[in-house]
CSV table of C-alpha atoms (C1' of nucleotides) in Angstrom, one decimal:
chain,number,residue,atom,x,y,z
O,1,UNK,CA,72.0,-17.2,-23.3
O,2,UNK,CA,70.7,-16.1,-20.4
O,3,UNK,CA,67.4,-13.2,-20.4
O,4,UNK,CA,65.9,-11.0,-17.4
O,5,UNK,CA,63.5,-12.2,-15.6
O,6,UNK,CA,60.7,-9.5,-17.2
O,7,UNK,CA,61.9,-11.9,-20.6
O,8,UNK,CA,61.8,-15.3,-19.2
O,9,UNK,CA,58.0,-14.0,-17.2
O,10,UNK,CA,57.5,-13.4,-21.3
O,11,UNK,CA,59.1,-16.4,-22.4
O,12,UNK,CA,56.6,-18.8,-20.1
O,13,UNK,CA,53.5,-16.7,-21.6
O,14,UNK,CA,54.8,-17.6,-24.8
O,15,UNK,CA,55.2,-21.1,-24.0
O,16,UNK,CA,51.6,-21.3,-22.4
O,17,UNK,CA,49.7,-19.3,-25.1
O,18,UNK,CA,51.6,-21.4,-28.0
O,19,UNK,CA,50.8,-25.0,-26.2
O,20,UNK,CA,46.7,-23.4,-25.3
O,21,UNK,CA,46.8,-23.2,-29.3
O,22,UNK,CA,48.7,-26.6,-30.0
O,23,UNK,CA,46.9,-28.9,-27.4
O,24,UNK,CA,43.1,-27.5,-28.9
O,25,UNK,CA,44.6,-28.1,-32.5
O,26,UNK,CA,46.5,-31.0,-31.9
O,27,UNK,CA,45.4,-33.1,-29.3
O,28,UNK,CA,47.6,-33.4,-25.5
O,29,UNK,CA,49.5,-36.7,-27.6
O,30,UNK,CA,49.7,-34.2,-30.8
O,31,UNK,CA,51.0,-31.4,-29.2
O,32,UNK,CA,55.0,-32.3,-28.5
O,33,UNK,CA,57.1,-29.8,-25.7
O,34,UNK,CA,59.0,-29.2,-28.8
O,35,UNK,CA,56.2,-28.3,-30.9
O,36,UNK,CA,55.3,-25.7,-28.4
O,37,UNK,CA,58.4,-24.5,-27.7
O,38,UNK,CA,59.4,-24.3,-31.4
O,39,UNK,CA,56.2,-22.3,-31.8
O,40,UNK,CA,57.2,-20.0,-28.7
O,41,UNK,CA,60.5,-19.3,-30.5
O,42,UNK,CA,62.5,-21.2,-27.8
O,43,UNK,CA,64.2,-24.5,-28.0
O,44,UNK,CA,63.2,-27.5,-26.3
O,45,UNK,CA,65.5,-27.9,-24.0
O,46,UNK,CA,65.1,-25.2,-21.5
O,47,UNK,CA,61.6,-26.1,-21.2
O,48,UNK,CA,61.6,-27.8,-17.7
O,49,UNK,CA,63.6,-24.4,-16.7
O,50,UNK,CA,59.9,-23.3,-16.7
O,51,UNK,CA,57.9,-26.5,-15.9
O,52,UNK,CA,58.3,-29.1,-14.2
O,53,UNK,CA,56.5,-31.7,-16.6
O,54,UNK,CA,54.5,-31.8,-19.7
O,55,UNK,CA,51.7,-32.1,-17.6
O,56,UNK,CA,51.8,-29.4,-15.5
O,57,UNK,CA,52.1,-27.2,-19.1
O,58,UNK,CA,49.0,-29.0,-20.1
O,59,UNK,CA,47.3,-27.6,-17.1
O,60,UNK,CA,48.5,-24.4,-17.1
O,61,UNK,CA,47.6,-24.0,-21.0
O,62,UNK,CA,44.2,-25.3,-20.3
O,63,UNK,CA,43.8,-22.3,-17.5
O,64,UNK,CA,44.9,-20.0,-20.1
O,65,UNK,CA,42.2,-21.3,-22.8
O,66,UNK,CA,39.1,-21.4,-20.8
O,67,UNK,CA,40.3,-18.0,-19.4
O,68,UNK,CA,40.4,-16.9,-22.7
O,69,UNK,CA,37.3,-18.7,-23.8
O,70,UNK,CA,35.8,-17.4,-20.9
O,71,UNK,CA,36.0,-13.8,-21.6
O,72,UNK,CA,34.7,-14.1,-25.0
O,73,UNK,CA,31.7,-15.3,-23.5
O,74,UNK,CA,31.4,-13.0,-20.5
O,75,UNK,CA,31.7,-10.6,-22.8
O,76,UNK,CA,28.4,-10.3,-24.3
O,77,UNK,CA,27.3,-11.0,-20.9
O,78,UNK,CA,27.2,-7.5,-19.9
O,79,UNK,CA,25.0,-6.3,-22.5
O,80,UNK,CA,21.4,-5.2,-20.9
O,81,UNK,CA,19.6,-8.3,-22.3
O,82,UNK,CA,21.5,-11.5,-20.6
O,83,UNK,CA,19.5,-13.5,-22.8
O,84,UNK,CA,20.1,-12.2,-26.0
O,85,UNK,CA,23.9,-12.6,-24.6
O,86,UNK,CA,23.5,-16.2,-24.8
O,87,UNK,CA,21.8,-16.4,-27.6
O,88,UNK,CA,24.3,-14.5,-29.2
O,89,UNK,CA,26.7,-16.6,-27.8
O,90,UNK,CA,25.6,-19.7,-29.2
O,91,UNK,CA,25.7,-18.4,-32.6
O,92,UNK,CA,29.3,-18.1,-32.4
O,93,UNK,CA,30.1,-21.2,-30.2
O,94,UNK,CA,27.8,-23.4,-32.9
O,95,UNK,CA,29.5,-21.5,-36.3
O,96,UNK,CA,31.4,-23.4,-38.9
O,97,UNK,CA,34.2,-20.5,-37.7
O,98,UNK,CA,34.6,-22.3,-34.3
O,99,UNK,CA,34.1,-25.7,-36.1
O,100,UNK,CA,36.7,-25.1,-38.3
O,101,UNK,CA,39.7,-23.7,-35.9
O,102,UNK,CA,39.6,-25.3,-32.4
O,103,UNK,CA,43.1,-23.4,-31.8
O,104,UNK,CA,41.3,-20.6,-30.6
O,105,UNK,CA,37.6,-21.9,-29.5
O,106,UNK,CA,36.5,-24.0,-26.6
O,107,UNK,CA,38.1,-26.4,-25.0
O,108,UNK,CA,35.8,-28.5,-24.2
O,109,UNK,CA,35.5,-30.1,-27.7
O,110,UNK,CA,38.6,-29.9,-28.3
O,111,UNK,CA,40.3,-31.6,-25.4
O,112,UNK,CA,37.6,-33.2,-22.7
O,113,UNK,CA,38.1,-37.0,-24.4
O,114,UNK,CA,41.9,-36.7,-23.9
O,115,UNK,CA,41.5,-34.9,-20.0
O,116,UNK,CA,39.4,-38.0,-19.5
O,117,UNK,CA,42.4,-40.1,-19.7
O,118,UNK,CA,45.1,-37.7,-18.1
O,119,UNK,CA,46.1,-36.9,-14.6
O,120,UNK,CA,44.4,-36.2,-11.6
O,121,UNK,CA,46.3,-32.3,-12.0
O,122,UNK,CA,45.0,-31.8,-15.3
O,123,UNK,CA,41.4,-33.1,-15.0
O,124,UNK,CA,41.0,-31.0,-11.8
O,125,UNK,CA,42.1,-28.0,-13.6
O,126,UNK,CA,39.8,-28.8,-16.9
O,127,UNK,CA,36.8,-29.7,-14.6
O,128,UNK,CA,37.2,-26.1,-12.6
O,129,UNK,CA,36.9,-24.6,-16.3
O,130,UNK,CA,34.2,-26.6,-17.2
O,131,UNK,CA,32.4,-25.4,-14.0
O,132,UNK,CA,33.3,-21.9,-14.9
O,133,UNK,CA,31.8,-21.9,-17.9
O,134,UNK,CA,28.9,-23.5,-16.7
O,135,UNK,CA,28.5,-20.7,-14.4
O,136,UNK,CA,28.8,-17.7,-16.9
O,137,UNK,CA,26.1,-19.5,-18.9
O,138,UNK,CA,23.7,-20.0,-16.4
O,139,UNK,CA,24.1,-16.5,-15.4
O,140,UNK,CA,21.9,-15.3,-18.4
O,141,UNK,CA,19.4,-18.2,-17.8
O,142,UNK,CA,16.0,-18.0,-16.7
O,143,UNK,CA,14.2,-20.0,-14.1
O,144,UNK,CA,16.4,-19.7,-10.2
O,145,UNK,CA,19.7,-20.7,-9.7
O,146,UNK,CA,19.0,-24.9,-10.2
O,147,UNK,CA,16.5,-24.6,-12.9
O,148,UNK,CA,19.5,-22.1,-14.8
O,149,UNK,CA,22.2,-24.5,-13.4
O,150,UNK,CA,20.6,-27.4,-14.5
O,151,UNK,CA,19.8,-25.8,-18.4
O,152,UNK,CA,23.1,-24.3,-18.7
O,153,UNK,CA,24.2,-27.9,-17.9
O,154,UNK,CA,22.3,-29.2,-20.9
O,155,UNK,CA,23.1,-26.5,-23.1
O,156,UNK,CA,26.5,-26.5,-22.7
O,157,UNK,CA,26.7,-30.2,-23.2
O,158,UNK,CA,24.8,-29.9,-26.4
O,159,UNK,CA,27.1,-27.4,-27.5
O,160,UNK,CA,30.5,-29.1,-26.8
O,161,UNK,CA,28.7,-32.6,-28.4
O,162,UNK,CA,27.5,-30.8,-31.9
O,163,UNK,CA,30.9,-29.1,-32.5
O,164,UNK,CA,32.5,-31.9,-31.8
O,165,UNK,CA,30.9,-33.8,-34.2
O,166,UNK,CA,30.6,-31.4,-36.5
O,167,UNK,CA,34.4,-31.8,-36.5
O,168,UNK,CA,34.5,-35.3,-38.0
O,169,UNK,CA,31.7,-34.8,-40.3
O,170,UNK,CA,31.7,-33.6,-44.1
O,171,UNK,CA,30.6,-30.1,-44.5
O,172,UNK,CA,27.2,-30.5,-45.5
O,173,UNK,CA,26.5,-32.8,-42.4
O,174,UNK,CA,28.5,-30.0,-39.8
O,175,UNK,CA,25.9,-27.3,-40.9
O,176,UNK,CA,23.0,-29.5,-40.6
O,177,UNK,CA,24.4,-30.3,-36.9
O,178,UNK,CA,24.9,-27.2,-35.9
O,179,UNK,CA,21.2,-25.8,-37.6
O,180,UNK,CA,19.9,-28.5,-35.5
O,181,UNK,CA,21.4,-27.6,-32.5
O,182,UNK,CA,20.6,-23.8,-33.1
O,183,UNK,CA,23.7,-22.3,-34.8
O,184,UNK,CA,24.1,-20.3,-37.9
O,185,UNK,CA,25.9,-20.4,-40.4
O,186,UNK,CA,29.0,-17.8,-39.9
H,1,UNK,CA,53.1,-71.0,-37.2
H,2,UNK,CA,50.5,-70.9,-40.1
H,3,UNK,CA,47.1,-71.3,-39.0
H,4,UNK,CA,43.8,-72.1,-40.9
H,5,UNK,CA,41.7,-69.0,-42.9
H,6,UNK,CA,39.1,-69.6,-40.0
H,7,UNK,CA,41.5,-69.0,-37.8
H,8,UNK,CA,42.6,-66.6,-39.4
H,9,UNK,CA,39.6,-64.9,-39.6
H,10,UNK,CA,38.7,-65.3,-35.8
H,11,UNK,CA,42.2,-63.5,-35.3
H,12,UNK,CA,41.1,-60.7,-37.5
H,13,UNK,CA,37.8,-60.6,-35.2
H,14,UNK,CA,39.9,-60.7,-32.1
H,15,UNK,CA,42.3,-58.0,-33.5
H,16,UNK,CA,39.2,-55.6,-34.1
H,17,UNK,CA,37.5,-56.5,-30.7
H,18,UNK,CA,40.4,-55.6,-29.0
H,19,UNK,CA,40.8,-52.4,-30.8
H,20,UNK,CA,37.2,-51.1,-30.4
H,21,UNK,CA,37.9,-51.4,-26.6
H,22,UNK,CA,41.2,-50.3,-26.0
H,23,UNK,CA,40.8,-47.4,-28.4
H,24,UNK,CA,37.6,-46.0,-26.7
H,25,UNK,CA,39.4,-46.7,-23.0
H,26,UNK,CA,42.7,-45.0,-24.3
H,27,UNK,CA,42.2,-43.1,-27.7
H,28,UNK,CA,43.8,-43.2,-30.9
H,29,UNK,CA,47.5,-42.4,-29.5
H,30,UNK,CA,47.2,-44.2,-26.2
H,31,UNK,CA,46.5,-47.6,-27.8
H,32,UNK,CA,49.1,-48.9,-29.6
H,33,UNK,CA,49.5,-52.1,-32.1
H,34,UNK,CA,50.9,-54.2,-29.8
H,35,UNK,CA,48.6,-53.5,-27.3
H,36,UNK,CA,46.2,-54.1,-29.5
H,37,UNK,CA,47.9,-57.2,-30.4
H,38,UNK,CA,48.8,-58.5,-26.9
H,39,UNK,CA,45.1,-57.9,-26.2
H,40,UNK,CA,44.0,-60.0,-28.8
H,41,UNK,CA,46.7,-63.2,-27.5
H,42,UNK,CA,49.0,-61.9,-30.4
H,43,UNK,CA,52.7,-60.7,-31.1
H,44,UNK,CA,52.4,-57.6,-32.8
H,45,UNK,CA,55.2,-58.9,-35.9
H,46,UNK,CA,51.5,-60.3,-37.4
H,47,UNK,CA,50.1,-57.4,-37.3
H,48,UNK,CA,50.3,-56.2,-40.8
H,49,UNK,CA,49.3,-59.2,-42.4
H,50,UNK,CA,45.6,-58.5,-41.1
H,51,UNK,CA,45.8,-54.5,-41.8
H,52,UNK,CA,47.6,-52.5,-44.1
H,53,UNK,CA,48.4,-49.7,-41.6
H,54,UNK,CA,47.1,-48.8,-37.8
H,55,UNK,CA,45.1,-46.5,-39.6
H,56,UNK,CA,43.1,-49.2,-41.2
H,57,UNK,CA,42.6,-50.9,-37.9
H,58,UNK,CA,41.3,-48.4,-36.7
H,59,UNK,CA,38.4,-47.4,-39.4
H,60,UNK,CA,37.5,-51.2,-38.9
H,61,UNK,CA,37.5,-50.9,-35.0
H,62,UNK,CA,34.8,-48.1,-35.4
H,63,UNK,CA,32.8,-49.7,-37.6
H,64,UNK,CA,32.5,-52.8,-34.9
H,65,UNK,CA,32.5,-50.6,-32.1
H,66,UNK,CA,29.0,-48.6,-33.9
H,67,UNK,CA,27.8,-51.8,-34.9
H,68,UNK,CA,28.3,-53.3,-31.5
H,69,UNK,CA,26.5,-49.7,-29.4
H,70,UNK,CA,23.7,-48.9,-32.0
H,71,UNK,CA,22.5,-52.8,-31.3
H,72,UNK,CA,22.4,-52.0,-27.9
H,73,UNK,CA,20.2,-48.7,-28.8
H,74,UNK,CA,18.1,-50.7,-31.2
H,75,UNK,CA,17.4,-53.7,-29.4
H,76,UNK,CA,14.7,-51.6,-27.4
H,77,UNK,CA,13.5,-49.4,-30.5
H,78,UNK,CA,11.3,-52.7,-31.2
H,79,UNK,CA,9.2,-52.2,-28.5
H,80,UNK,CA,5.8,-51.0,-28.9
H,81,UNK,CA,6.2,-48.1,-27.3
H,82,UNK,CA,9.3,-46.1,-29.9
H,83,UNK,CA,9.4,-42.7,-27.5
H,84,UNK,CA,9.8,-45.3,-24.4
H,85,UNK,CA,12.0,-46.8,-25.8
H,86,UNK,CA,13.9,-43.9,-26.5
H,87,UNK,CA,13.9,-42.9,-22.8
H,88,UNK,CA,15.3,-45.8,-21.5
H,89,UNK,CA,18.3,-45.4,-24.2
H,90,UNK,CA,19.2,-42.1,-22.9
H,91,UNK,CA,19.0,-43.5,-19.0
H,92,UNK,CA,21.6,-46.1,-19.9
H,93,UNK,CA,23.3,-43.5,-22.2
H,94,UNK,CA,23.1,-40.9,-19.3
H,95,UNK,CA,24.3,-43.1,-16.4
H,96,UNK,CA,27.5,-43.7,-14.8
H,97,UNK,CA,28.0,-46.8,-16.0
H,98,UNK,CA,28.7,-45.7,-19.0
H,99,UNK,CA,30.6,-42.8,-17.9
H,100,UNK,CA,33.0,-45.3,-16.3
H,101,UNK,CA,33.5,-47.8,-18.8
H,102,UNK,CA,34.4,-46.2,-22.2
H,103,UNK,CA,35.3,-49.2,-23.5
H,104,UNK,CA,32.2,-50.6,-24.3
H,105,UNK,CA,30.2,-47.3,-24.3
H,106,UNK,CA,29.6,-44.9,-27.1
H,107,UNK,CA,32.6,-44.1,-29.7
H,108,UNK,CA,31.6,-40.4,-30.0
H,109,UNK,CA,32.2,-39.5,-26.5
H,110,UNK,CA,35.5,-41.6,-26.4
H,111,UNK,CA,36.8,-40.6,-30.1
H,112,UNK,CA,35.2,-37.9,-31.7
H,113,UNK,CA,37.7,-35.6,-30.4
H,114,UNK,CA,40.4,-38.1,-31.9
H,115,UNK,CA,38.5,-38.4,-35.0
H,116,UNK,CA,38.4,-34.9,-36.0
H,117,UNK,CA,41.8,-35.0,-36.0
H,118,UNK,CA,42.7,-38.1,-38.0
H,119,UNK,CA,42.7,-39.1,-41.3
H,120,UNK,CA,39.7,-39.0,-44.1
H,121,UNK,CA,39.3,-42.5,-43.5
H,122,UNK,CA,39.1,-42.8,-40.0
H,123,UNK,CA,36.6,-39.3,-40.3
H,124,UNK,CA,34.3,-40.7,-43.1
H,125,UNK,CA,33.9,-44.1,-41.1
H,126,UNK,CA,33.2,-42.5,-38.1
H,127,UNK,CA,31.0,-39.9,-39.6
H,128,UNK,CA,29.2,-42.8,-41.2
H,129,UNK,CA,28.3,-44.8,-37.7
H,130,UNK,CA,27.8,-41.1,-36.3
H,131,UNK,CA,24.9,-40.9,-39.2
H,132,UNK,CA,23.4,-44.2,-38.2
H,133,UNK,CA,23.2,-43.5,-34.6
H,134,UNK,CA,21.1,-40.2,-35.9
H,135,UNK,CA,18.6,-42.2,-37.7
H,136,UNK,CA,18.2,-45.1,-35.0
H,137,UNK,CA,17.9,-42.1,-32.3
H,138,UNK,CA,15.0,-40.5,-34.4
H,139,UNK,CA,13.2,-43.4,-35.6
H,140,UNK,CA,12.0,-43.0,-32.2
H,141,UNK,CA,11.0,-39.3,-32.1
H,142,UNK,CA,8.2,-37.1,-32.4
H,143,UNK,CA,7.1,-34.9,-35.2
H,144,UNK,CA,7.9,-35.2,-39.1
H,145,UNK,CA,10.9,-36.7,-41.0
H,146,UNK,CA,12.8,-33.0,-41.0
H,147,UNK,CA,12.0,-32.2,-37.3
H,148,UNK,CA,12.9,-35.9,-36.1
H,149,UNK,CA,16.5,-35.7,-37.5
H,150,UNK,CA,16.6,-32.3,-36.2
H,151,UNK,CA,15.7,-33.5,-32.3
H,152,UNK,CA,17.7,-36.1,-32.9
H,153,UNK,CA,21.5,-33.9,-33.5
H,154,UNK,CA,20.2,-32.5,-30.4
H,155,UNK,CA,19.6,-35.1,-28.1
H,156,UNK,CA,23.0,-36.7,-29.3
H,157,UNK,CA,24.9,-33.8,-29.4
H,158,UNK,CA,23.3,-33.2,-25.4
H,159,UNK,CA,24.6,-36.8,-24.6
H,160,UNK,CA,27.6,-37.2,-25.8
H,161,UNK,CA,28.5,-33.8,-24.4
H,162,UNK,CA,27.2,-34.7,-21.6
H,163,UNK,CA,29.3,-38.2,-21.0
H,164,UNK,CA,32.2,-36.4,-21.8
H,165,UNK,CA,32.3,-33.6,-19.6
H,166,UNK,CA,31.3,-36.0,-17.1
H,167,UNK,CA,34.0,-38.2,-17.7
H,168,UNK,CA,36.7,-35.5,-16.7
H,169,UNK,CA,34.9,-34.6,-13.6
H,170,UNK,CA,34.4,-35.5,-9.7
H,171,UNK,CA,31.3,-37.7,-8.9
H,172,UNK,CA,29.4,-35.5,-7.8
H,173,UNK,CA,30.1,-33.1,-10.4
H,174,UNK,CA,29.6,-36.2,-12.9
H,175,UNK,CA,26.5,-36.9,-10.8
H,176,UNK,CA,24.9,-33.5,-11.3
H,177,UNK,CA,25.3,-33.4,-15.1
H,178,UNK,CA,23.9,-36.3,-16.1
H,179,UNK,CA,20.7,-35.7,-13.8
H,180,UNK,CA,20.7,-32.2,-15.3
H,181,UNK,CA,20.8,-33.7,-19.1
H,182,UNK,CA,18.0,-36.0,-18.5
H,183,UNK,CA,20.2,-39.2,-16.7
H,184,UNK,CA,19.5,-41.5,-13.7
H,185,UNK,CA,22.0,-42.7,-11.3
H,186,UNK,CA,22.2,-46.0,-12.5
A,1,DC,C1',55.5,-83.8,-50.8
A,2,DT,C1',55.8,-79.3,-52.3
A,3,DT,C1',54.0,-74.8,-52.2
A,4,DT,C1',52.5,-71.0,-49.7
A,5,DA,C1',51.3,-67.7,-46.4
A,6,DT,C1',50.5,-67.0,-41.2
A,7,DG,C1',52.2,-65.5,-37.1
A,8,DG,C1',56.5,-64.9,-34.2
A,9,DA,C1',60.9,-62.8,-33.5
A,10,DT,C1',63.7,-59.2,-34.4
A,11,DG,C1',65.2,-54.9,-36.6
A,12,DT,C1',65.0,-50.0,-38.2
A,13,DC,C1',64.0,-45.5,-37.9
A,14,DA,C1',61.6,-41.7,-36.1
A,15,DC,C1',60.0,-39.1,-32.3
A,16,DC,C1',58.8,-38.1,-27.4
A,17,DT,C1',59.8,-36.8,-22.6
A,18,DA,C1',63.3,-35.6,-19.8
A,19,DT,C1',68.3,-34.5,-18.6
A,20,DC,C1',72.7,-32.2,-18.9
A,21,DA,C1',77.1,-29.8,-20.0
A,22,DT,C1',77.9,-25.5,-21.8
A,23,DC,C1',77.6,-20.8,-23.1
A,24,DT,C1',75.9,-16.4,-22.1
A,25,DT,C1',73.9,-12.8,-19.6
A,26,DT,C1',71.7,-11.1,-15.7
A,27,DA,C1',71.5,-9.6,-10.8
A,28,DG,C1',73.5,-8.4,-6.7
A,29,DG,C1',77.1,-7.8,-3.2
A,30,DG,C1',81.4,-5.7,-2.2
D,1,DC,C1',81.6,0.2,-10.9
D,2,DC,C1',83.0,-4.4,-11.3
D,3,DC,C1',83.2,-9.1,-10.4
D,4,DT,C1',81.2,-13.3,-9.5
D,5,DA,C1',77.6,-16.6,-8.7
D,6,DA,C1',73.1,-17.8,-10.2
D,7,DA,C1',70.2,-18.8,-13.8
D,8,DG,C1',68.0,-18.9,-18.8
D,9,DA,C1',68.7,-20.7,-23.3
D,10,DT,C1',71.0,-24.0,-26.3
D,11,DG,C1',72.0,-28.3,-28.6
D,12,DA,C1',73.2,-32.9,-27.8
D,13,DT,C1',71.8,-37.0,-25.8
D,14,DA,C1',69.8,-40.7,-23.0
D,15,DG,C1',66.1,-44.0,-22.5
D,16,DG,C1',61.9,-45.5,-24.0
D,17,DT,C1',58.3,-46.4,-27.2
D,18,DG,C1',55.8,-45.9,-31.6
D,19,DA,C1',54.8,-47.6,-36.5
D,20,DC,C1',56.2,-50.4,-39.8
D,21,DA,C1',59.5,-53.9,-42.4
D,22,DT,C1',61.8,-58.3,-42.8
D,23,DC,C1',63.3,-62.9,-42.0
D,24,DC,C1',62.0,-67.5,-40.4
D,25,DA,C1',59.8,-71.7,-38.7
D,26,DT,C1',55.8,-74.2,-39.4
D,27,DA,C1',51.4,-76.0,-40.5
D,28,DA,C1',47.6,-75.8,-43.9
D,29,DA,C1',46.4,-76.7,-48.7
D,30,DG,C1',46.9,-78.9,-53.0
DNA sequence: CTTTATGGATGTCACCTATCATCTTTAGGG
DNA sequence: CCCTAAAGATGATAGGTGACATCCATAAAG
């Protein structure tokens, strides 16, 4: 039946919040429309009443995660001490928390081998993420603005790499990748 | 038609070749058994008289496609100088070479993400070439047996990051991460 | 010359993206 | 205030492709 529009504004946040969740857990190929729509509470087939293709959901979901990633980091950012923001920061990015449920953590991990392979849409989106993120690190760097650039660059990638490994590694062999890398043990 | 056990064999070898390219190029999902197959000069029907599922295929694949990189990396660990040696693996490792041709580039960069999301097998296989990429990397580092390992998470974990993000992004986007982790232009 | 097992061809079943007729309800003009 | 056209949701379905199974012709092996 048909909803207001207030419902179906509703019904597309569902959509997008359920496949930002499903494409981090499941990969873009794991992640079905009617997987997502299922987990919205819809069923699959008004789902090109609100997109056009699977694609453009992916990039629209992957807005919505590094948004949402984003202000979990920016977060700590305003604290007085911008460094002890990122250090703070890394302790939770390089936890066995974040290791262990990709549904709500970076995206970067999670989805950069499969962007890699999609369209041009959805690697534009994911790369202005990536550069985002980039950015709020760097903020709380020291050195001037290529010297943080540059770190937040290698930090970031150093990041991304150990959780992603830590992903396909037993559990004694995650903590001693993210120790390594400078993570806890949360 | 029936062919010779060394034929055989070579099939098998040609089968797993094919895999440990087309998997890194595509992933787990976007290369199929008949691609695999078709790759290898083959009808996919024979398939599953080399492997008992594509699952199997692909822990083999990994293995060959480890075996086939951590030469590469060890090939210049002989030379007298180890921490040289080192140096000119992460050039080639940070370049764009390798950044544009998955297929015969690093697996963790290509199929962690995959991994982490596949079975036990696949994961401990993986895990396992992940481990021996570790020890080749800090053979050649600095420091004792405990802070060695420890570099060496890091410095993979920065260059596989690294490749990935890089592989989702513009050139000179691409360009500017892998000069900031450490890469030439090569 | 018989046995055997490889690789090719074809089939089955499930699932994925995308579409559509249909029902229902909203939104807006008279 | 009501009536009607537009539009959201539904369930069925089309078309394609995936993993995996089965039958068959044939050449190796004894």
């Amino acid at each position: 039946m048909r909803v207001s529009q207030a419902e179906k504004e509703r019904s597309r946040d569902r959509i997008v919040t359920s496949a930002a969740r499903l494409l981090r857990e499941r990969g873009v190929d794991g992640a079905s429309v009617a997987d997502v729509m299922s987990d919205a509470g819809l069923t699959h087939g008004g789902f090109y009443r609100h997109f056009e293709t699977k694609d453009a959901l992916v990039a629209a979901a992957l807005d919505q995660a590094f948004d949402q990633f984003i202000s979990t980091v920016s977060r700590g950012a305003l604290t007085p001490d911008p460094q002890a923001a990122v250090a703070g920061f890394m302790k939770t990015y390089l936890s066995e928390g974040h290791v262990a449920h990709p549904g709500q953590g970076c995206p970067i991990p999670a989805l950069a081998a499969d962007v890699g392979r999609s369209s041009p849409l959805v690697q534009e989106r994911f790369s202005a993420g990536v550069r985002r993120m980039v950015a709020a690190i760097g903020h709380a760097m020291p050195g001037d603005d290529e010297a943080r650039r540059s770190a937040a660059w290698r930090q970031l990638a150093m990041m991304a790499g150990a959780v992603m490994m830590a992903r396909t590694a037993d559990s004694p062999t995650a903590a001693e990748i993210l120790t390594a890398c400078g993570g806890g043990d949360s």
